[in-house]
Amino acid sequence: MSAAVAEAQAPARGRTGRIAARFATLRAEGRGALMPFLEAYDPDPATSMAILRGMPGAGADLIEIGVPFTDPAADGPTVQKAGQRALKAGGTLAGALAMVRDFRRDDDETPLVLMGYLNPILAYGPERFCCDARESGVDGLIVVDMPPEEAEELRPYAQGLDMIRLVAPTSLQGRLPAVLDGAGGFIYYVAITGITGTRSAEVQDLEKAIPIVRAATDLPIAIGFGVRTPAQAADAVRVADGAVVASSLIEILAGTLDEAGRATSGTVRAVLDGVRALAEGVRGARQG
């Protein structure tokens, strides 16, 4: 057993449990979680870092950080463009980990989840990646294109990191036990079939689907893909435990950029104002 694997399998020294602790706190308060998304390095490292640092104060309970990738198959046009800007600015998996390390200098409580694709992790090296992610302060991983059947790519090295699984409407019949096997942190319910940012979640569909997922797991459930507005985020946390919002915040960011695609003086403020509006919606939606 390598030293890195032994480290992964040893009890983590105060670096795990942020996700579980945050959901427990919110449950005690009777409300759901807001989880905004940002693409690492979009539109540049400094602006992206400023947004990340400002999100907790704007009302983020957990934060999802996208890792730029050249072929993001699950992402709609809005997130794809964010990834293209980030790649142009030098965004990499190592750069996303560096952002997490910088964030942890000032905030050791807000859970951070990396969302990305398997290819950059394989290129980085799965064992090295999991070790570096833990040491950087990452709490959970969402690997969009890694089905449960391929989880062994990371599982041996991922102790101390919550492996967050995506559950789609098409997973509810028959496949749910396999999808949930080995899941940690929370379950990410994909509210729509298709790519991100293309249409909105329907409350009646969520009211039918979430109880099926809840009956199969004790983990919290967060709803993403199709949650755009404060009202939709409020609907999501009434049905489930959290709301993930990505495309609408990226659209706010993109709307502030100059003709060359560079950040302006209002970029950070505009995105954080968007987070604040979402947080007001979530906080106004008390759970039963």
Rosetta silent file (secondary structure, phi, psi, omega in degrees, C-alpha in Angstrom):
SEQUENCE: MSAAVAEAQAPARGRTGRIAARFATLRAEGRGALMPFLEAYDPDPATSMAILRGMPGAGADLIEIGVPFTDPAADGPTVQKAGQRALKAGGTLAGALAMVRDFRRDDDETPLVLMGYLNPILAYGPERFCCDARESGVDGLIVVDMPPEEAEELRPYAQGLDMIRLVAPTSLQGRLPAVLDGAGGFIYYVAITGITGTRSAEVQDLEKAIPIVRAATDLPIAIGFGVRTPAQAADAVRVADGAVVASSLIEILAGTLDEAGRATSGTVRAVLDGVRALAEGVRGARQG
SCORE:     score description
SCORE:     0.000 S_00000001
   1 L     0.000  129.773 -179.489    0.000    0.000    0.000 S_00000001
   2 L   -72.688  162.934  178.613    1.406    3.367   -0.980 S_00000001
   3 H   -62.111  -36.256 -179.008    1.778    6.182    1.529 S_00000001
   4 H   -66.891  -39.954  179.031   -0.900    8.172   -0.298 S_00000001
   5 H   -69.159  -40.275  177.160   -3.410    5.330   -0.091 S_00000001
   6 H   -60.344  -40.920  176.806   -2.605    4.762    3.573 S_00000001
   7 H   -61.968  -40.322 -179.639   -3.199    8.465    4.179 S_00000001
   8 H   -64.491  -34.794 -175.332   -6.524    8.213    2.346 S_00000001
   9 H   -88.503  -11.165  176.975   -7.632    5.295    4.492 S_00000001
  10 L   -77.586  155.939  176.783   -6.522    6.850    7.783 S_00000001
  11 L   -58.628  130.632 -178.629   -9.020    8.956    9.753 S_00000001
  12 L   -73.036  142.603 -173.481   -9.003   12.438    8.318 S_00000001
  13 L   -89.984   77.726  175.437   -7.801   15.114   10.707 S_00000001
  14 L    73.338   14.240 -175.858  -10.767   17.436   10.870 S_00000001
  15 L  -104.082   -8.426  179.626  -11.053   17.680    7.115 S_00000001
  16 L  -110.339  169.107  175.867  -14.155   15.595    6.579 S_00000001
  17 L    91.802   -1.636 -179.569  -17.684   15.998    7.702 S_00000001
  18 H   -63.979  -41.047 -178.049  -18.287   19.558    6.506 S_00000001
  19 H   -65.115  -49.821  179.730  -21.092   18.492    4.181 S_00000001
  20 H   -61.016  -41.710 -178.978  -22.843   16.345    6.793 S_00000001
  21 H   -64.664  -40.210 -178.709  -22.356   19.027    9.449 S_00000001
  22 H   -67.228  -44.725  178.693  -23.778   21.763    7.236 S_00000001
  23 H   -65.238  -35.491  177.672  -26.883   19.786    6.299 S_00000001
  24 H   -64.108  -42.246  178.331  -27.396   18.836    9.960 S_00000001
  25 H   -62.713  -45.027 -179.477  -27.227   22.489   10.979 S_00000001
  26 H   -66.331  -37.249  177.858  -29.668   23.531    8.283 S_00000001
  27 H   -62.404  -40.989  178.459  -32.029   20.716    9.191 S_00000001
  28 H   -64.497  -30.938  178.359  -32.016   21.922   12.792 S_00000001
  29 H   -82.201   -8.993  179.066  -32.839   25.418   11.518 S_00000001
  30 L    76.558   28.885  179.300  -35.705   24.028    9.450 S_00000001
  31 L  -140.193  166.286  179.855  -34.432   25.185    6.081 S_00000001
  32 L   -92.424  177.142 -175.669  -32.746   23.917    2.962 S_00000001
  33 E  -102.553  141.442  169.144  -29.322   24.609    1.479 S_00000001
  34 E  -101.611  126.997  178.998  -28.344   26.951   -1.314 S_00000001
  35 E  -124.896   91.698  175.960  -25.460   25.642   -3.400 S_00000001
  36 E   -76.814  158.456 -178.222  -24.333   28.113   -6.079 S_00000001
  37 E  -114.877  143.219  165.601  -21.935   27.078   -8.828 S_00000001
  38 E  -138.880  148.063  176.478  -18.976   28.858  -10.312 S_00000001
  39 E   -88.920  123.015  179.640  -16.581   27.742  -13.008 S_00000001
  40 L   -57.304  129.196  176.512  -12.985   27.901  -11.808 S_00000001
  41 L    78.704    9.085  176.815  -11.056   30.634  -13.678 S_00000001
  42 L   -96.624  121.778   -2.550  -14.135   32.122  -15.375 S_00000001
  43 L   -90.007   -4.664  177.833  -13.453   34.708  -16.717 S_00000001
  44 L  -159.095  162.482 -175.041  -10.036   34.906  -15.033 S_00000001
  45 H   -59.585  -43.476 -175.327   -8.416   33.525  -11.868 S_00000001
  46 H   -66.777  -44.204 -179.998   -8.676   36.692   -9.767 S_00000001
  47 H   -65.768  -43.958  178.920  -12.339   37.377  -10.549 S_00000001
  48 H   -60.254  -41.183  179.692  -13.283   33.743  -10.020 S_00000001
  49 H   -67.478  -38.592  178.851  -11.475   33.717   -6.677 S_00000001
  50 H   -64.789  -39.977  177.160  -13.176   36.923   -5.567 S_00000001
  51 H   -64.465  -45.921  179.908  -16.586   35.437   -6.359 S_00000001
  52 H   -58.109  -46.962 -179.401  -15.722   32.225   -4.499 S_00000001
  53 H   -63.928  -31.561 -176.414  -14.595   34.135   -1.409 S_00000001
  54 H   -84.929  -14.594 -173.932  -17.714   36.276   -1.457 S_00000001
  55 H   -63.422  -43.424  179.353  -20.275   33.501   -1.861 S_00000001
  56 H   -59.599  -42.419  178.939  -20.590   32.443    1.808 S_00000001
  57 H   -66.403  -23.692  178.436  -21.252   36.006    2.894 S_00000001
  58 H   -85.720   -6.206  176.124  -23.851   36.322    0.139 S_00000001
  59 L   119.845    5.932  177.954  -25.751   33.308    1.457 S_00000001
  60 L   -72.706  132.454  176.890  -24.144   30.194   -0.019 S_00000001
  61 L   -92.884  -37.320  171.236  -24.404   27.187    2.296 S_00000001
  62 L  -135.916  160.853 -179.213  -22.260   24.920    0.124 S_00000001
  63 E  -132.534  135.498  177.644  -20.384   25.817   -3.059 S_00000001
  64 E  -106.666  124.632 -178.611  -19.912   23.811   -6.232 S_00000001
  65 E  -110.022  120.336  178.166  -16.769   24.554   -8.239 S_00000001
  66 E   -83.129  137.459  177.127  -16.684   23.486  -11.868 S_00000001
  67 L   -96.904  120.131 -176.987  -13.430   22.180  -13.305 S_00000001
  68 L   -59.896  138.242 -179.756  -12.930   23.403  -16.899 S_00000001
  69 L  -146.893  148.100 -174.322  -12.909   20.638  -19.494 S_00000001
  70 L   -74.932  -19.696 -176.213  -12.797   20.648  -23.285 S_00000001
  71 L  -134.737   66.107 -176.288  -15.703   18.222  -23.765 S_00000001
  72 L   -80.404   85.163 -168.584  -18.332   18.862  -21.044 S_00000001
  73 L   -63.128  -29.469 -176.986  -21.058   16.582  -22.391 S_00000001
  74 L   -88.169   -6.470 -174.006  -23.632   17.264  -19.658 S_00000001
  75 L   -93.127  139.756  175.142  -23.324   21.045  -19.797 S_00000001
  76 L   -79.309 -178.340 -174.783  -25.563   23.315  -21.790 S_00000001
  77 H   -56.813  -38.865 -176.874  -24.366   26.294  -23.856 S_00000001
  78 H   -63.738  -48.589  179.911  -24.107   28.671  -20.898 S_00000001
  79 H   -70.742  -34.371  176.631  -21.821   26.435  -18.836 S_00000001
  80 H   -60.245  -43.089  179.263  -19.892   25.401  -21.941 S_00000001
  81 H   -65.566  -37.142  175.848  -19.089   29.040  -22.677 S_00000001
  82 H   -61.429  -42.788  178.293  -17.978   29.514  -19.079 S_00000001
  83 H   -63.860  -38.157  177.936  -15.660   26.548  -19.480 S_00000001
  84 H   -64.902  -41.869  176.622  -14.260   27.951  -22.701 S_00000001
  85 H   -62.757  -41.576 -178.575  -13.531   31.286  -21.025 S_00000001
  86 H   -65.534  -42.782  178.124  -11.919   29.457  -18.122 S_00000001
  87 H   -62.864  -40.291  177.538   -9.735   27.315  -20.364 S_00000001
  88 H   -61.741  -32.114 -179.924   -8.652   30.420  -22.262 S_00000001
  89 L   -84.227    1.824  177.759   -7.700   31.961  -18.906 S_00000001
  90 L    97.841   14.768 -177.235   -5.541   28.934  -18.058 S_00000001
  91 L   -65.837  136.461  178.911   -8.032   26.936  -16.009 S_00000001
  92 L  -145.333  172.443  174.062   -7.002   23.400  -15.063 S_00000001
  93 H   -62.743  -42.501  177.635   -7.772   20.789  -12.439 S_00000001
  94 H   -62.120  -36.737  178.379   -4.642   21.862  -10.569 S_00000001
  95 H   -66.332  -37.834  176.905   -5.835   25.462  -10.756 S_00000001
  96 H   -64.143  -41.277  177.401   -9.196   24.527   -9.238 S_00000001
  97 H   -63.943  -36.776  177.868   -7.416   22.794   -6.356 S_00000001
  98 H   -64.743  -37.222  176.137   -5.282   25.892   -5.846 S_00000001
  99 H   -61.679  -41.707  178.872   -8.455   27.982   -5.572 S_00000001
 100 H   -62.709  -43.422  178.775   -9.716   25.648   -2.858 S_00000001
 101 H   -60.391  -43.418  179.291   -6.447   25.969   -0.952 S_00000001
 102 H   -64.077  -41.400  179.173   -6.621   29.754   -1.136 S_00000001
 103 H   -62.153  -39.930 -176.254  -10.250   29.732    0.022 S_00000001
 104 H   -69.248  -13.930  176.117   -9.422   27.511    3.001 S_00000001
 105 L   -64.800  -28.921 -176.819   -6.984   30.079    4.382 S_00000001
 106 L  -114.172  -17.681 -174.992   -9.982   32.173    5.449 S_00000001
 107 L  -138.532  109.724  179.549  -12.880   29.712    5.538 S_00000001
 108 L  -106.693   12.190 -174.676  -12.581   26.257    7.077 S_00000001
 109 L  -116.130  -37.383 -175.453  -16.326   25.668    7.407 S_00000001
 110 L   -69.399  123.216  178.817  -18.096   26.125    4.062 S_00000001
 111 L   -66.930  137.806  178.365  -18.298   22.794    2.201 S_00000001
 112 E  -120.864  131.552 -179.461  -16.718   22.816   -1.255 S_00000001
 113 E  -120.864  128.818  173.885  -17.598   20.322   -3.972 S_00000001
 114 E   -90.511  131.826  176.416  -15.635   19.880   -7.192 S_00000001
 115 E  -120.235  126.363 -179.374  -17.724   19.037  -10.240 S_00000001
 116 E  -168.833 -156.530 -172.709  -16.057   17.834  -13.391 S_00000001
 117 L  -121.110  161.296 -170.110  -15.247   14.978  -15.717 S_00000001
 118 H   -72.202  -35.067 -174.016  -13.171   11.837  -15.407 S_00000001
 119 H   -55.470  -48.196  178.391  -10.601   12.472  -18.127 S_00000001
 120 H   -61.815  -32.064  178.559   -8.725   15.291  -16.323 S_00000001
 121 H   -68.509  -42.268  178.140   -8.647   13.167  -13.160 S_00000001
 122 H   -64.508  -38.681  178.411   -7.170   10.207  -15.023 S_00000001
 123 H   -66.557  -36.692  178.655   -4.588   12.494  -16.632 S_00000001
 124 H   -70.446  -34.337 -174.591   -3.723   13.937  -13.210 S_00000001
 125 L   106.023  112.754 -173.741   -3.594   10.463  -11.674 S_00000001
 126 H   -56.963  -43.342 -179.278   -6.517    9.243   -9.516 S_00000001
 127 H   -65.974  -46.944  178.833   -4.446    8.506   -6.416 S_00000001
 128 H   -62.665  -41.469 -179.135   -2.528   11.764   -6.614 S_00000001
 129 H   -61.630  -49.449 -178.231   -5.710   13.695   -7.333 S_00000001
 130 H   -61.329  -40.500  177.831   -7.613   12.328   -4.331 S_00000001
 131 H   -62.785  -47.235 -178.704   -4.651   13.013   -2.055 S_00000001
 132 H   -67.490  -35.622  179.078   -4.255   16.572   -3.357 S_00000001
 133 H   -64.650  -45.032  177.938   -8.016   17.208   -3.191 S_00000001
 134 H   -61.180  -47.799 -177.514   -8.139   16.181    0.462 S_00000001
 135 H   -64.972  -28.720  179.740   -5.075   18.206    1.335 S_00000001
 136 H   -75.951  -25.465 -178.540   -6.477   21.237   -0.485 S_00000001
 137 L   110.159   17.222  174.369   -9.744   21.144    1.494 S_00000001
 138 L   -71.978  141.869  179.516  -12.162   19.627   -1.008 S_00000001
 139 L  -103.987  -35.191 -176.137  -15.133   17.926    0.667 S_00000001
 140 E  -146.819  159.578 -179.207  -16.916   16.171   -2.158 S_00000001
 141 E  -127.506  133.742  169.060  -16.567   15.114   -5.782 S_00000001
 142 E  -118.308  110.944  178.561  -19.122   14.984   -8.566 S_00000001
 143 E  -106.425  101.741 -165.693  -17.671   13.184  -11.576 S_00000001
 144 L   -59.882  -40.334 -173.013  -20.361   13.676  -14.173 S_00000001
 145 L  -104.424   23.613  176.663  -19.331   10.971  -16.629 S_00000001
 146 L  -108.572   99.148  178.680  -18.257    8.283  -14.142 S_00000001
 147 L   -69.515  162.901 -179.522  -21.049    5.704  -13.813 S_00000001
 148 H   -54.807  -31.876 -178.296  -21.162    3.512  -10.690 S_00000001
 149 H   -65.784  -17.487  179.872  -19.665    0.654  -12.700 S_00000001
 150 H  -110.273   12.917 -175.517  -16.463    2.702  -13.086 S_00000001
 151 H   -64.006  -22.034  179.752  -16.310    4.008   -9.519 S_00000001
 152 H   -65.330  -12.369  173.386  -13.297    1.817   -8.760 S_00000001
 153 H   -58.864  -33.659 -176.516  -11.240    4.347  -10.710 S_00000001
 154 L  -117.397  -29.121 -169.897  -11.433    6.556   -7.591 S_00000001
 155 H   -51.165  -42.401 -177.472  -12.924    4.515   -4.749 S_00000001
 156 H   -62.523  -20.736 -173.541   -9.651    3.008   -3.448 S_00000001
 157 H  -111.225   -4.129 -164.382   -8.179    6.478   -2.951 S_00000001
 158 L   -96.833    9.491  176.640  -11.214    8.579   -2.051 S_00000001
 159 L   -57.296  136.014 -175.879  -11.583    8.007    1.695 S_00000001
 160 L    91.493   -5.817  175.789  -12.194   11.371    3.275 S_00000001
 161 L  -121.818  128.900  177.312  -13.906   12.648    0.123 S_00000001
 162 E   -76.897  124.587  176.179  -17.660   12.328   -0.351 S_00000001
 163 E   -89.941  103.435 -173.852  -18.494   10.718   -3.677 S_00000001
 164 L   -90.524  124.997 -174.838  -21.671   12.560   -4.654 S_00000001
 165 E  -100.591  144.019  175.100  -23.841   10.678   -7.107 S_00000001
 166 E   -90.566  128.540  175.078  -26.113   12.077   -9.779 S_00000001
 167 E  -116.548  121.982  179.811  -29.616   10.610   -9.900 S_00000001
 168 L  -102.976  163.286  175.670  -31.653   11.365  -13.009 S_00000001
 169 H   -53.535  -31.141 -179.722  -35.366   10.815  -13.638 S_00000001
 170 H   -76.421   -8.035 -179.408  -34.347    7.823  -15.752 S_00000001
 171 H   -88.918   -9.676 -167.194  -32.559    6.266  -12.736 S_00000001
 172 L   -71.219  -25.957 -178.602  -35.652    5.901  -10.595 S_00000001
 173 L  -105.870  109.783  171.462  -36.774    2.526  -11.912 S_00000001
 174 L    88.579  -41.761 -172.602  -34.407   -0.368  -11.349 S_00000001
 175 L   -92.142  -10.897 -173.130  -31.077    1.444  -11.429 S_00000001
 176 H   -57.088  -45.209  179.670  -31.364    3.484   -8.236 S_00000001
 177 H   -58.021  -40.042  179.829  -29.666    0.942   -5.892 S_00000001
 178 H   -67.407  -40.130 -179.099  -26.618    0.759   -8.159 S_00000001
 179 H   -65.380  -37.956 -175.352  -26.392    4.547   -8.471 S_00000001
 180 H   -81.936  -14.671 -178.212  -26.614    5.050   -4.705 S_00000001
 181 L   -61.796  121.131  179.196  -24.054    2.363   -3.833 S_00000001
 182 L    82.166    5.449 -179.513  -21.046    4.087   -2.279 S_00000001
 183 L   -71.505  152.177  178.188  -22.622    7.545   -2.406 S_00000001
 184 L  -147.112  164.758  176.261  -21.676   10.128    0.211 S_00000001
 185 L    81.969  -79.338  175.078  -22.347   13.719    1.200 S_00000001
 186 L  -159.986  166.929  174.738  -25.648   14.215   -0.565 S_00000001
 187 E   -99.525  131.436  178.220  -27.512   12.997   -3.605 S_00000001
 188 E   -96.633  106.652  179.004  -27.628   15.354   -6.573 S_00000001
 189 E   -88.635  119.653  179.073  -31.007   14.933   -8.223 S_00000001
 190 E   -82.402  107.202 -166.981  -30.916   15.986  -11.872 S_00000001
 191 L   -73.243  -17.439 -178.527  -34.347   17.561  -12.220 S_00000001
 192 L  -130.811  157.749  169.802  -34.544   17.404  -16.013 S_00000001
 193 L   -88.712  135.759 -177.694  -33.461   15.028  -18.720 S_00000001
 194 L   115.130 -163.954 -173.759  -30.881   16.617  -20.975 S_00000001
 195 L   -91.454  168.051 -177.194  -28.175   19.218  -20.506 S_00000001
 196 L   -68.593  152.609  168.036  -27.944   22.090  -18.053 S_00000001
 197 L    72.599   11.763 -174.774  -29.579   25.445  -18.530 S_00000001
 198 L  -100.500  -27.162  175.377  -32.034   24.417  -21.244 S_00000001
 199 L  -157.786  173.649 -174.065  -35.321   24.298  -19.324 S_00000001
 200 L  -101.855  154.786  176.741  -36.696   24.559  -15.820 S_00000001
 201 L   -71.866  145.017  177.161  -37.652   21.913  -13.297 S_00000001
 202 L  -101.526  127.330 -175.334  -41.361   21.265  -12.797 S_00000001
 203 H   -58.053  -41.733 -177.204  -42.511   21.155   -9.182 S_00000001
 204 H   -63.802  -33.543  176.900  -45.050   18.408   -9.797 S_00000001
 205 H   -68.709  -40.096  179.192  -42.341   16.175  -11.272 S_00000001
 206 H   -65.576  -39.402 -179.241  -40.096   16.790   -8.274 S_00000001
 207 H   -63.831  -25.608  176.579  -42.906   16.024   -5.849 S_00000001
 208 H   -84.013  -38.672 -171.135  -43.249   12.601   -7.469 S_00000001
 209 H   -82.107  -42.519 -172.276  -39.551   11.810   -7.829 S_00000001
 210 H   -60.732  -41.401  176.977  -37.933   13.005   -4.593 S_00000001
 211 H   -59.711  -31.364  177.742  -39.901   10.663   -2.286 S_00000001
 212 H   -65.721  -43.601  178.758  -38.689    7.716   -4.382 S_00000001
 213 H   -67.942  -42.611 -177.097  -35.065    8.781   -3.901 S_00000001
 214 H   -62.379  -33.283  179.350  -35.617    9.594   -0.240 S_00000001
 215 L   -69.140  -16.742 -175.793  -36.981    6.109    0.409 S_00000001
 216 L  -103.311   -4.121 -176.425  -33.731    4.634   -0.919 S_00000001
 217 L  -153.700  151.447  173.443  -31.173    6.727    1.001 S_00000001
 218 L   -93.245   -4.579 -178.105  -30.597    8.557    4.265 S_00000001
 219 L   -74.002  151.324  172.469  -28.432   11.162    2.533 S_00000001
 220 L   -61.536  156.634 -179.597  -29.702   14.699    1.917 S_00000001
 221 E  -121.327  126.104  175.243  -30.994   15.400   -1.579 S_00000001
 222 E  -113.074  140.966 -177.245  -30.116   18.517   -3.559 S_00000001
 223 E  -105.206  129.223  177.290  -31.904   19.428   -6.771 S_00000001
 224 E  -137.661 -176.437 -176.533  -30.002   20.859   -9.733 S_00000001
 225 L    60.611   95.805  178.107  -30.283   21.185  -13.541 S_00000001
 226 L   106.112    4.768  175.603  -33.293   23.408  -14.125 S_00000001
 227 L  -104.365  113.169 -171.274  -33.195   25.529  -10.959 S_00000001
 228 L  -123.977  -38.233 -170.943  -32.660   29.125  -12.031 S_00000001
 229 L  -108.268  163.780  174.206  -34.714   31.637  -10.045 S_00000001
 230 H   -55.871  -39.001 -179.932  -35.215   32.390   -6.331 S_00000001
 231 H   -65.948  -41.213  178.395  -38.749   31.012   -6.625 S_00000001
 232 H   -68.440  -36.707  176.243  -37.517   27.785   -8.212 S_00000001
 233 H   -64.181  -39.326  177.187  -34.802   27.447   -5.571 S_00000001
 234 H   -63.864  -42.998  177.103  -37.481   27.881   -2.905 S_00000001
 235 H   -59.823  -40.870 -177.971  -39.606   25.198   -4.541 S_00000001
 236 H   -62.566  -43.343 -177.058  -36.596   22.872   -4.619 S_00000001
 237 H   -79.006  -15.955  171.466  -35.847   23.160   -0.910 S_00000001
 238 H   -71.845  -32.436 -177.595  -39.493   22.680    0.002 S_00000001
 239 H   -89.579  -38.141 -174.603  -39.377   19.315   -1.768 S_00000001
 240 L  -125.013 -155.301 -174.829  -35.777   18.310   -1.041 S_00000001
 241 L  -108.588  -10.322 -178.171  -32.851   19.454    1.123 S_00000001
 242 E  -163.566  160.681  177.613  -30.967   21.773   -1.205 S_00000001
 243 E  -126.533  129.921  177.338  -30.969   23.716   -4.459 S_00000001
 244 E  -106.361  126.682 -177.228  -28.045   23.895   -6.877 S_00000001
 245 E  -126.041  125.706 -177.168  -27.971   26.926   -9.181 S_00000001
 246 L  -126.663  -68.397 -167.632  -25.486   27.306  -12.013 S_00000001
 247 H   -57.905  -40.842 -177.037  -26.590   28.628  -15.402 S_00000001
 248 H   -66.196  -34.496  177.172  -28.457   31.707  -14.188 S_00000001
 249 H   -70.918  -37.459  177.585  -25.448   32.880  -12.163 S_00000001
 250 H   -66.428  -37.094  176.936  -23.128   32.295  -15.112 S_00000001
 251 H   -63.242  -38.436  175.607  -25.501   34.306  -17.301 S_00000001
 252 H   -60.632  -48.196  179.308  -25.282   37.173  -14.808 S_00000001
 253 H   -57.820  -48.977 -176.747  -21.492   37.001  -14.958 S_00000001
 254 H   -61.096  -33.318 -179.312  -21.437   36.859  -18.754 S_00000001
 255 H   -69.441  -13.802  179.910  -23.704   39.886  -18.957 S_00000001
 256 H   -96.865   -8.926 -174.291  -21.129   42.020  -17.144 S_00000001
 257 L   -75.073  152.298  178.385  -18.146   41.179  -19.358 S_00000001
 258 L   -80.244 -177.128 -174.503  -16.752   43.674  -21.827 S_00000001
 259 L   -62.986  -22.764  178.879  -16.546   43.101  -25.592 S_00000001
 260 L   -92.550    3.992  179.082  -13.298   41.173  -25.167 S_00000001
 261 L    81.777   17.487 -179.361  -14.837   38.869  -22.566 S_00000001
 262 L   -96.671  152.149  177.857  -13.005   40.443  -19.647 S_00000001
 263 L   -63.298  149.810  175.417  -14.397   41.132  -16.212 S_00000001
 264 L  -115.190  179.252 -177.383  -15.554   44.639  -15.430 S_00000001
 265 L   -64.268  -19.830 -178.187  -15.795   46.514  -12.159 S_00000001
 266 L   -99.090    1.656 -172.856  -19.333   45.219  -11.663 S_00000001
 267 H   -63.610  -53.726 -176.128  -18.761   41.512  -12.347 S_00000001
 268 H   -63.026  -46.436 -179.009  -18.155   40.244   -8.821 S_00000001
 269 H   -59.241  -42.753 -177.115  -20.863   42.398   -7.289 S_00000001
 270 H   -64.195  -43.563 -179.903  -23.456   41.317   -9.855 S_00000001
 271 H   -65.359  -43.916 -179.328  -22.845   37.603   -9.326 S_00000001
 272 H   -67.241  -33.312  173.817  -22.911   37.937   -5.542 S_00000001
 273 H   -63.102  -36.979  175.558  -26.127   39.959   -5.760 S_00000001
 274 H   -63.046  -40.468  176.746  -27.550   37.032   -7.708 S_00000001
 275 H   -63.563  -42.660  179.487  -26.503   34.674   -4.926 S_00000001
 276 H   -59.731  -42.206  179.406  -28.126   36.972   -2.354 S_00000001
 277 H   -64.006  -41.859  177.278  -31.426   36.924   -4.227 S_00000001
 278 H   -63.648  -42.242 -179.679  -31.352   33.126   -4.403 S_00000001
 279 H   -62.085  -37.801  177.162  -30.485   32.915   -0.701 S_00000001
 280 H   -62.609  -40.794  177.995  -33.491   35.080    0.160 S_00000001
 281 H   -63.165  -44.732 -178.829  -35.718   32.702   -1.756 S_00000001
 282 H   -66.134  -43.313 -177.584  -34.253   29.639   -0.043 S_00000001
 283 H   -70.053  -22.094  177.076  -34.390   31.177    3.423 S_00000001
 284 L   -84.013   -5.603 -177.335  -37.992   32.153    2.917 S_00000001
 285 L  -104.663   86.573 -179.578  -38.988   28.575    2.138 S_00000001
 286 L   -70.784  141.004  178.614  -39.312   26.899    5.504 S_00000001
 287 L   -91.987  156.079  178.611  -39.323   23.140    5.490 S_00000001
 288 L   -78.394    0.000    0.000  -41.814   21.009    7.335 S_00000001
